[in-house]
Amino acid sequence: MMNIIEVKDSKTAKAFIEVNVIMNRSNPCYIRPLDNEVDAVFDPAKNKLFKYGEVIRWILVDEAGNLAGRIAAFTNSKYINKGTEFATGGVGFFDCINNQDAASLLLDTARQWLEGKGMDAMDGPINFGDRDKGWGLLVEGFNREPMYGMAFNPPYYQALLEGYGFKNYYNQYYYSMNVDDPFPPKIAERHARFASKKDYSAHHVDLKHLEKYAGDFATVYNAAWAQHGEAKETTKEQILKMFQTMKPVMDERLVWFAYYKEDPIAMFINIPDVNQYFKHFNGKMGLVQKLHLLWMKYRGTNKQATGLAFGVVPKFQALGIDSYIIHEVAMCVQHKGWYYTYEMGWAGDWNPRMINIYKSLGGVQSRHMITYRYIFDENKHPFKRHPEMEYKS
């Protein structure tokens, strides 16, 4: 006998976090997410998406009262996928013992709630938040420590979700490389074409002027993603808030923008992988942990960097600006000993141009994740995979 319990108080909220630890504790690569960041997803005062939807979560216990699983379900009117013309909800924070009946009970509970909210399908595992955190199910890469924000789970979850009936909506691929690895010659050749032109420039940010760069980020981001038609627009104010949150761990040498005259045309946003700090904290982030983080940062113990965002304004995408800004960053950080490894943010299989950029740098696929879709009535809405991105000049 299994019992579903809705999370409504601090005791069940604590249990919700503990389930994830229990299910992953046999893998030495597991890094516990910060408790306060998990809690913030479900806090209307901290999660802006409550303006556009709602969320509910449950834990699963067995007949002896032992924690056996968890799941969250959410609606979000801002969650839009190109080619999808029907209401789609989300499920995330899925954890479960290796038992199909237990998994089906969790997923049935989420499905019934979403159907009651007028949804015709559910995607997952995804996050009631941005796509750079907790997005997708890990299916390859269990022998590597997760980067910050990356979903991490036992290998058998794939069989549980597919056994329930979820279908592969799209694949997500991560690529990694050593920081000092040489680039193919064509990268330098493309860089040289722009480096010789006075109207083009690139430089890393100055932490004293984050407001300016927040505006530049919003300009490039909105232009680069508008072509995908998924309502991803952001604002200068939102990005400035993000930058200010990141500032304690941000390395200005890793955050770059390219310009044509005075206009921002590309960005390459990277940070030290803060999971290399957080893995020492067991989910906590109090004063002691903050001081420990500052000490590790001062000593330069974190040798791993990760990509957060990369974008080029459409009319410059076919010119080689991507090579220009990447090579500028490389000239700054390579062979300095600051970082040893670099892992790029995930790219969906619907974005082949981004994947080709990763490969052109010599990146090697390091992880594979899947975002799944489950349509409640396929007679009404036949399943289709996520369409490939259409690039506009």
Short mmCIF file of C-alpha atoms in Angstrom, two decimals:
data_model
loop_
_atom_site.label_atom_id
_atom_site.label_comp_id
_atom_site.label_asym_id
_atom_site.label_seq_id
_atom_site.Cartn_x
_atom_site.Cartn_y
_atom_site.Cartn_z
CA MET A 1 0.00 0.00 0.00
CA MET A 2 1.26 3.42 -0.98
CA ASN A 3 -0.05 6.71 0.32
CA ILE A 4 0.07 10.07 -1.49
CA ILE A 5 0.42 13.10 0.77
CA GLU A 6 0.13 16.69 -0.46
CA VAL A 7 2.90 18.98 0.73
CA LYS A 8 1.24 21.61 2.87
CA ASP A 9 3.52 22.28 5.83
CA SER A 10 7.17 22.49 6.83
CA LYS A 11 7.33 18.81 7.78
CA THR A 12 6.16 17.56 4.39
CA ALA A 13 8.24 20.23 2.61
CA LYS A 14 11.32 18.89 4.39
CA ALA A 15 10.35 15.34 3.40
CA PHE A 16 9.92 16.49 -0.21
CA ILE A 17 13.58 17.54 -0.25
CA GLU A 18 14.72 14.42 1.59
CA VAL A 19 13.23 12.10 -1.06
CA ASN A 20 15.73 13.37 -3.61
CA VAL A 21 18.63 12.68 -1.26
CA ILE A 22 17.42 9.15 -0.52
CA MET A 23 16.96 8.21 -4.17
CA ASN A 24 20.40 9.47 -5.23
CA ARG A 25 22.58 8.68 -2.22
CA SER A 26 24.05 5.51 -3.75
CA ASN A 27 25.75 7.56 -6.51
CA PRO A 28 28.94 9.28 -5.26
CA CYS A 29 28.60 11.86 -8.06
CA TYR A 30 25.34 13.22 -6.62
CA ILE A 31 25.43 16.80 -5.38
CA ARG A 32 22.53 17.85 -3.21
CA PRO A 33 20.73 20.97 -4.48
CA LEU A 34 20.45 23.84 -2.02
CA ASP A 35 17.36 23.38 0.14
CA ASN A 36 16.45 27.07 -0.01
CA GLU A 37 16.50 27.05 -3.81
CA VAL A 38 14.10 24.10 -3.94
CA ASP A 39 11.80 25.79 -1.44
CA ALA A 40 11.90 29.03 -3.44
CA VAL A 41 10.34 27.32 -6.47
CA PHE A 42 7.18 26.78 -4.42
CA ASP A 43 7.15 30.20 -2.74
CA PRO A 44 4.87 32.78 -4.44
CA ALA A 45 6.96 35.56 -2.92
CA LYS A 46 10.11 34.28 -4.65
CA ASN A 47 8.92 32.64 -7.88
CA LYS A 48 7.64 35.10 -10.49
CA LEU A 49 5.80 32.35 -12.37
CA PHE A 50 3.03 32.26 -9.79
CA LYS A 51 1.66 35.24 -11.73
CA TYR A 52 1.05 32.92 -14.67
CA GLY A 53 0.17 29.59 -13.10
CA GLU A 54 -0.01 27.42 -10.02
CA VAL A 55 1.82 24.47 -8.56
CA ILE A 56 1.13 21.55 -6.26
CA ARG A 57 3.41 18.83 -4.93
CA TRP A 58 3.15 15.49 -3.20
CA ILE A 59 5.28 12.93 -1.44
CA LEU A 60 4.73 9.19 -1.56
CA VAL A 61 5.16 6.92 1.47
CA ASP A 62 4.97 3.16 1.73
CA GLU A 63 2.91 1.17 4.24
CA ALA A 64 5.71 1.45 6.81
CA GLY A 65 5.80 5.23 6.44
CA ASN A 66 9.09 5.28 4.51
CA LEU A 67 9.56 7.93 1.83
CA ALA A 68 9.12 6.33 -1.59
CA GLY A 69 8.72 9.19 -4.05
CA ARG A 70 7.73 12.75 -4.83
CA ILE A 71 6.38 14.83 -7.70
CA ALA A 72 5.23 18.36 -8.49
CA ALA A 73 2.70 19.46 -11.11
CA PHE A 74 2.19 22.96 -12.45
CA THR A 75 0.42 25.11 -14.96
CA ASN A 76 2.13 28.08 -16.56
CA SER A 77 0.59 30.22 -19.28
CA LYS A 78 4.12 31.39 -20.22
CA TYR A 79 5.18 27.83 -21.00
CA ILE A 80 4.95 27.80 -24.78
CA ASN A 81 6.48 25.38 -27.28
CA LYS A 82 6.52 26.03 -30.99
CA GLY A 83 4.12 23.72 -32.79
CA THR A 84 2.00 23.04 -29.70
CA GLU A 85 -1.49 24.47 -29.97
CA PHE A 86 -3.01 22.87 -26.86
CA ALA A 87 -2.71 23.55 -23.14
CA THR A 88 0.28 21.75 -21.70
CA GLY A 89 1.15 21.47 -18.05
CA GLY A 90 4.34 20.29 -16.44
CA VAL A 91 5.56 17.72 -13.97
CA GLY A 92 8.90 17.91 -12.24
CA PHE A 93 10.87 17.04 -9.12
CA PHE A 94 10.07 13.43 -9.92
CA ASP A 95 11.76 10.92 -7.67
CA CYS A 96 10.66 7.37 -7.02
CA ILE A 97 11.74 3.94 -5.87
CA ASN A 98 12.30 1.41 -8.64
CA ASN A 99 8.67 0.32 -8.79
CA GLN A 100 6.36 1.00 -11.75
CA ASP A 101 3.21 0.96 -9.60
CA ALA A 102 4.66 3.60 -7.30
CA ALA A 103 5.73 5.75 -10.25
CA SER A 104 2.34 5.38 -11.92
CA LEU A 105 0.57 6.45 -8.75
CA LEU A 106 2.65 9.63 -8.61
CA LEU A 107 2.14 10.37 -12.29
CA ASP A 108 -1.59 9.55 -12.20
CA THR A 109 -2.00 11.98 -9.31
CA ALA A 110 -0.25 14.74 -11.22
CA ARG A 111 -2.17 13.97 -14.40
CA GLN A 112 -5.55 14.10 -12.68
CA TRP A 113 -4.74 17.46 -11.13
CA LEU A 114 -3.57 18.85 -14.49
CA GLU A 115 -6.67 17.55 -16.27
CA GLY A 116 -8.73 19.34 -13.66
CA LYS A 117 -6.92 22.53 -14.61
CA GLY A 118 -7.83 22.14 -18.28
CA MET A 119 -4.51 20.75 -19.51
CA ASP A 120 -4.37 18.34 -22.46
CA ALA A 121 -0.83 17.09 -21.88
CA MET A 122 2.08 17.18 -19.49
CA ASP A 123 5.79 17.63 -20.18
CA GLY A 124 8.47 16.52 -17.83
CA PRO A 125 10.52 16.34 -15.89
CA ILE A 126 10.68 20.12 -16.12
CA ASN A 127 10.78 22.97 -13.64
CA PHE A 128 8.25 25.55 -12.50
CA GLY A 129 10.93 28.05 -13.43
CA ASP A 130 13.58 28.73 -16.05
CA ARG A 131 14.91 26.09 -18.43
CA ASP A 132 18.44 26.26 -17.07
CA LYS A 133 17.41 24.45 -13.87
CA GLY A 134 15.99 20.99 -13.32
CA TRP A 135 15.08 20.48 -16.96
CA GLY A 136 14.92 17.02 -18.47
CA LEU A 137 15.71 13.50 -17.31
CA LEU A 138 19.31 12.36 -17.20
CA VAL A 139 19.76 9.23 -19.36
CA GLU A 140 23.53 9.35 -19.99
CA GLY A 141 26.26 10.85 -17.81
CA PHE A 142 25.63 9.27 -14.42
CA ASN A 143 29.37 9.02 -13.77
CA ARG A 144 29.90 12.80 -13.74
CA GLU A 145 29.03 15.28 -11.02
CA PRO A 146 26.08 17.42 -12.12
CA MET A 147 26.68 21.03 -13.00
CA TYR A 148 24.76 23.65 -11.05
CA GLY A 149 21.04 23.54 -11.85
CA MET A 150 21.35 20.30 -13.80
CA ALA A 151 18.86 17.54 -13.12
CA PHE A 152 20.33 14.36 -11.68
CA ASN A 153 18.59 11.04 -11.13
CA PRO A 154 19.11 7.26 -11.01
CA PRO A 155 19.27 5.44 -14.38
CA TYR A 156 16.05 3.46 -13.85
CA TYR A 157 13.88 6.59 -14.01
CA GLN A 158 13.91 6.37 -17.79
CA ALA A 159 12.15 2.99 -17.68
CA LEU A 160 9.60 4.29 -15.16
CA LEU A 161 8.60 7.28 -17.29
CA GLU A 162 8.57 5.40 -20.57
CA GLY A 163 6.74 2.52 -18.89
CA TYR A 164 4.02 4.98 -17.92
CA GLY A 165 3.69 6.16 -21.52
CA PHE A 166 5.84 9.28 -21.79
CA LYS A 167 7.39 9.84 -25.22
CA ASN A 168 10.63 11.58 -26.14
CA TYR A 169 9.63 15.18 -26.93
CA TYR A 170 13.23 16.29 -27.46
CA ASN A 171 16.76 15.37 -26.53
CA GLN A 172 19.08 17.70 -24.64
CA TYR A 173 22.81 17.40 -25.13
CA TYR A 174 25.70 18.78 -23.10
CA TYR A 175 29.22 19.09 -24.51
CA SER A 176 32.47 19.50 -22.60
CA MET A 177 36.09 20.30 -23.35
CA ASN A 178 39.31 21.19 -21.64
CA VAL A 179 39.78 24.95 -21.38
CA ASP A 180 43.25 24.81 -22.92
CA ASP A 181 42.26 22.57 -25.84
CA PRO A 182 43.20 24.22 -29.17
CA PHE A 183 40.36 25.28 -31.44
CA PRO A 184 40.13 24.29 -35.09
CA PRO A 185 42.02 26.81 -37.31
CA LYS A 186 38.79 28.11 -38.86
CA ILE A 187 37.82 29.70 -35.52
CA ALA A 188 40.92 31.90 -35.56
CA GLU A 189 40.42 32.66 -39.24
CA ARG A 190 36.86 33.88 -38.68
CA HIS A 191 37.96 35.85 -35.66
CA ALA A 192 40.63 37.62 -37.69
CA ARG A 193 38.04 38.90 -40.17
CA PHE A 194 36.30 40.89 -37.43
CA ALA A 195 39.33 41.76 -35.33
CA SER A 196 40.65 43.81 -38.26
CA LYS A 197 37.47 45.89 -38.51
CA LYS A 198 37.21 48.88 -36.19
CA ASP A 199 33.40 48.70 -35.96
CA TYR A 200 33.54 45.34 -34.18
CA SER A 201 34.65 44.89 -30.60
CA ALA A 202 34.30 42.44 -27.74
CA HIS A 203 35.11 42.62 -24.05
CA HIS A 204 34.21 41.05 -20.75
CA VAL A 205 31.95 42.78 -18.27
CA ASP A 206 32.95 45.15 -15.52
CA LEU A 207 31.14 44.18 -12.32
CA LYS A 208 30.79 47.88 -11.45
CA HIS A 209 28.55 48.41 -14.49
CA LEU A 210 26.17 45.45 -14.38
CA GLU A 211 23.15 47.61 -15.20
CA LYS A 212 24.55 48.40 -18.64
CA TYR A 213 25.31 44.75 -19.37
CA ALA A 214 21.87 43.69 -18.16
CA GLY A 215 20.42 45.86 -20.91
CA ASP A 216 22.82 44.41 -23.48
CA PHE A 217 21.88 40.89 -22.39
CA ALA A 218 18.16 41.58 -22.79
CA THR A 219 18.74 43.08 -26.26
CA VAL A 220 20.67 40.06 -27.57
CA TYR A 221 18.53 37.48 -25.81
CA ASN A 222 15.24 38.83 -27.05
CA ALA A 223 16.49 39.15 -30.62
CA ALA A 224 18.13 35.72 -30.67
CA TRP A 225 15.18 33.86 -29.18
CA ALA A 226 12.29 35.79 -30.73
CA GLN A 227 12.74 33.74 -33.90
CA HIS A 228 11.83 30.59 -32.02
CA GLY A 229 8.35 31.86 -31.19
CA GLU A 230 8.18 30.67 -27.61
CA ALA A 231 7.55 33.96 -25.76
CA LYS A 232 10.96 34.02 -24.15
CA GLU A 233 11.36 37.78 -23.90
CA THR A 234 13.08 39.11 -20.84
CA THR A 235 13.69 42.59 -19.45
CA LYS A 236 16.71 44.57 -18.35
CA GLU A 237 15.32 44.60 -14.81
CA GLN A 238 14.98 40.81 -14.70
CA ILE A 239 18.52 40.30 -15.95
CA LEU A 240 19.96 42.88 -13.55
CA LYS A 241 18.33 41.01 -10.68
CA MET A 242 19.87 37.79 -11.97
CA PHE A 243 23.30 39.41 -12.31
CA GLN A 244 23.12 40.79 -8.79
CA THR A 245 22.26 37.34 -7.47
CA MET A 246 25.17 35.85 -9.41
CA LYS A 247 27.64 38.59 -8.48
CA PRO A 248 29.21 36.83 -5.44
CA VAL A 249 30.31 33.93 -7.66
CA MET A 250 30.59 35.70 -11.02
CA ASP A 251 34.00 35.86 -12.68
CA GLU A 252 33.93 38.90 -14.96
CA ARG A 253 36.57 37.28 -17.17
CA LEU A 254 33.96 34.70 -18.24
CA VAL A 255 31.08 37.04 -19.16
CA TRP A 256 31.49 38.58 -22.62
CA PHE A 257 29.62 40.76 -25.11
CA ALA A 258 30.38 41.62 -28.74
CA TYR A 259 29.37 44.90 -30.35
CA TYR A 260 28.92 46.41 -33.78
CA LYS A 261 29.72 50.05 -33.19
CA GLU A 262 27.79 50.62 -29.95
CA ASP A 263 25.10 47.97 -30.46
CA PRO A 264 25.32 44.62 -28.66
CA ILE A 265 25.22 41.79 -31.20
CA ALA A 266 26.36 38.73 -29.26
CA MET A 267 26.86 37.45 -25.75
CA PHE A 268 28.74 34.54 -24.19
CA ILE A 269 27.78 34.15 -20.54
CA ASN A 270 29.72 31.71 -18.38
CA ILE A 271 30.24 31.22 -14.66
CA PRO A 272 32.34 29.03 -12.41
CA ASP A 273 30.37 25.85 -11.74
CA VAL A 274 29.09 26.70 -8.27
CA ASN A 275 28.20 23.07 -7.64
CA GLN A 276 31.91 22.67 -6.99
CA TYR A 277 31.30 24.90 -3.96
CA PHE A 278 27.84 23.62 -3.05
CA LYS A 279 28.88 19.96 -2.93
CA HIS A 280 30.52 20.72 0.40
CA PHE A 281 27.38 22.24 1.94
CA ASN A 282 24.87 19.32 2.05
CA GLY A 283 22.05 21.52 0.82
CA LYS A 284 22.59 24.32 3.32
CA MET A 285 23.52 27.96 2.67
CA GLY A 286 23.97 29.87 5.88
CA LEU A 287 26.65 32.24 7.09
CA VAL A 288 29.21 29.47 7.58
CA GLN A 289 28.68 28.20 4.03
CA LYS A 290 28.88 31.69 2.56
CA LEU A 291 32.20 32.32 4.30
CA HIS A 292 33.45 28.94 3.13
CA LEU A 293 32.44 29.79 -0.44
CA LEU A 294 34.28 33.12 -0.34
CA TRP A 295 37.37 31.36 0.99
CA MET A 296 37.28 28.77 -1.80
CA LYS A 297 36.73 31.51 -4.37
CA TYR A 298 39.68 33.50 -2.99
CA ARG A 299 41.92 30.43 -3.17
CA GLY A 300 40.78 29.64 -6.72
CA THR A 301 39.86 26.05 -5.89
CA ASN A 302 37.10 25.87 -8.50
CA LYS A 303 38.64 24.88 -11.83
CA GLN A 304 35.42 24.11 -13.68
CA ALA A 305 33.42 26.63 -15.71
CA THR A 306 30.03 26.23 -17.29
CA GLY A 307 28.02 28.02 -19.96
CA LEU A 308 24.84 29.86 -19.02
CA ALA A 309 23.78 31.59 -22.21
CA PHE A 310 25.02 32.11 -25.74
CA GLY A 311 23.31 34.20 -28.36
CA VAL A 312 23.87 36.17 -31.55
CA VAL A 313 21.48 38.72 -33.02
CA PRO A 314 19.95 37.01 -36.10
CA LYS A 315 21.32 39.26 -38.84
CA PHE A 316 24.85 38.59 -37.59
CA GLN A 317 24.46 34.83 -37.10
CA ALA A 318 25.70 33.73 -40.51
CA LEU A 319 28.73 36.02 -40.51
CA GLY A 320 30.94 34.22 -38.00
CA ILE A 321 30.36 36.43 -34.96
CA ASP A 322 30.07 33.27 -32.86
CA SER A 323 33.69 32.41 -33.70
CA TYR A 324 34.75 36.00 -33.04
CA ILE A 325 33.43 36.20 -29.49
CA ILE A 326 34.45 32.64 -28.59
CA HIS A 327 38.02 33.28 -29.73
CA GLU A 328 38.14 36.55 -27.78
CA VAL A 329 37.19 34.66 -24.62
CA ALA A 330 39.75 31.97 -25.36
CA MET A 331 42.55 34.53 -25.72
CA CYS A 332 41.66 35.82 -22.28
CA VAL A 333 41.30 32.59 -20.31
CA GLN A 334 43.34 29.88 -22.00
CA HIS A 335 46.69 28.81 -20.51
CA LYS A 336 46.20 30.90 -17.38
CA GLY A 337 45.45 28.05 -15.00
CA TRP A 338 42.23 29.68 -13.83
CA TYR A 339 40.03 26.87 -15.16
CA TYR A 340 40.74 23.37 -16.42
CA THR A 341 37.39 22.14 -17.79
CA TYR A 342 34.43 23.76 -19.47
CA GLU A 343 30.94 22.34 -19.94
CA MET A 344 28.49 24.05 -22.27
CA GLY A 345 24.83 24.56 -21.42
CA TRP A 346 22.37 22.10 -22.93
CA ALA A 347 21.23 22.38 -26.52
CA GLY A 348 18.06 20.71 -27.74
CA ASP A 349 18.10 18.48 -30.79
CA TRP A 350 15.70 21.05 -32.28
CA ASN A 351 18.59 23.57 -32.32
CA PRO A 352 21.16 21.90 -34.63
CA ARG A 353 23.04 25.16 -35.23
CA MET A 354 23.93 25.40 -31.54
CA ILE A 355 24.98 21.76 -31.46
CA ASN A 356 27.20 22.34 -34.49
CA ILE A 357 28.87 25.26 -32.72
CA TYR A 358 29.67 23.01 -29.76
CA LYS A 359 31.11 20.36 -32.07
CA SER A 360 33.09 22.93 -34.07
CA LEU A 361 34.92 23.90 -30.87
CA GLY A 362 35.97 20.32 -30.34
CA GLY A 363 33.36 19.69 -27.67
CA VAL A 364 32.62 16.09 -26.77
CA GLN A 365 29.14 15.05 -25.75
CA SER A 366 29.22 14.59 -22.00
CA ARG A 367 25.57 14.05 -21.05
CA HIS A 368 22.23 13.28 -22.60
CA MET A 369 18.89 14.30 -21.14
CA ILE A 370 15.35 13.91 -22.40
CA THR A 371 12.31 16.12 -21.99
CA TYR A 372 9.27 13.88 -22.28
CA ARG A 373 5.66 14.55 -23.24
CA TYR A 374 2.51 12.64 -22.28
CA ILE A 375 -0.66 13.56 -24.17
CA PHE A 376 -3.84 12.68 -22.32
CA ASP A 377 -5.84 11.86 -25.47
CA GLU A 378 -3.78 11.20 -28.59
CA ASN A 379 -6.92 10.82 -30.68
CA LYS A 380 -7.52 14.50 -29.97
CA HIS A 381 -3.89 15.64 -30.15
CA PRO A 382 -1.53 13.22 -31.93
CA PHE A 383 1.98 13.19 -30.49
CA LYS A 384 4.61 15.14 -32.41
CA ARG A 385 8.20 15.75 -31.48
CA HIS A 386 9.42 19.30 -30.93
CA PRO A 387 9.92 20.95 -34.35
CA GLU A 388 13.37 21.97 -35.46
CA MET A 389 14.24 25.62 -34.97
CA GLU A 390 13.73 27.90 -37.95
CA TYR A 391 16.59 30.35 -38.35
CA LYS A 392 15.90 33.79 -39.68
CA SER A 393 18.38 36.28 -41.05
#
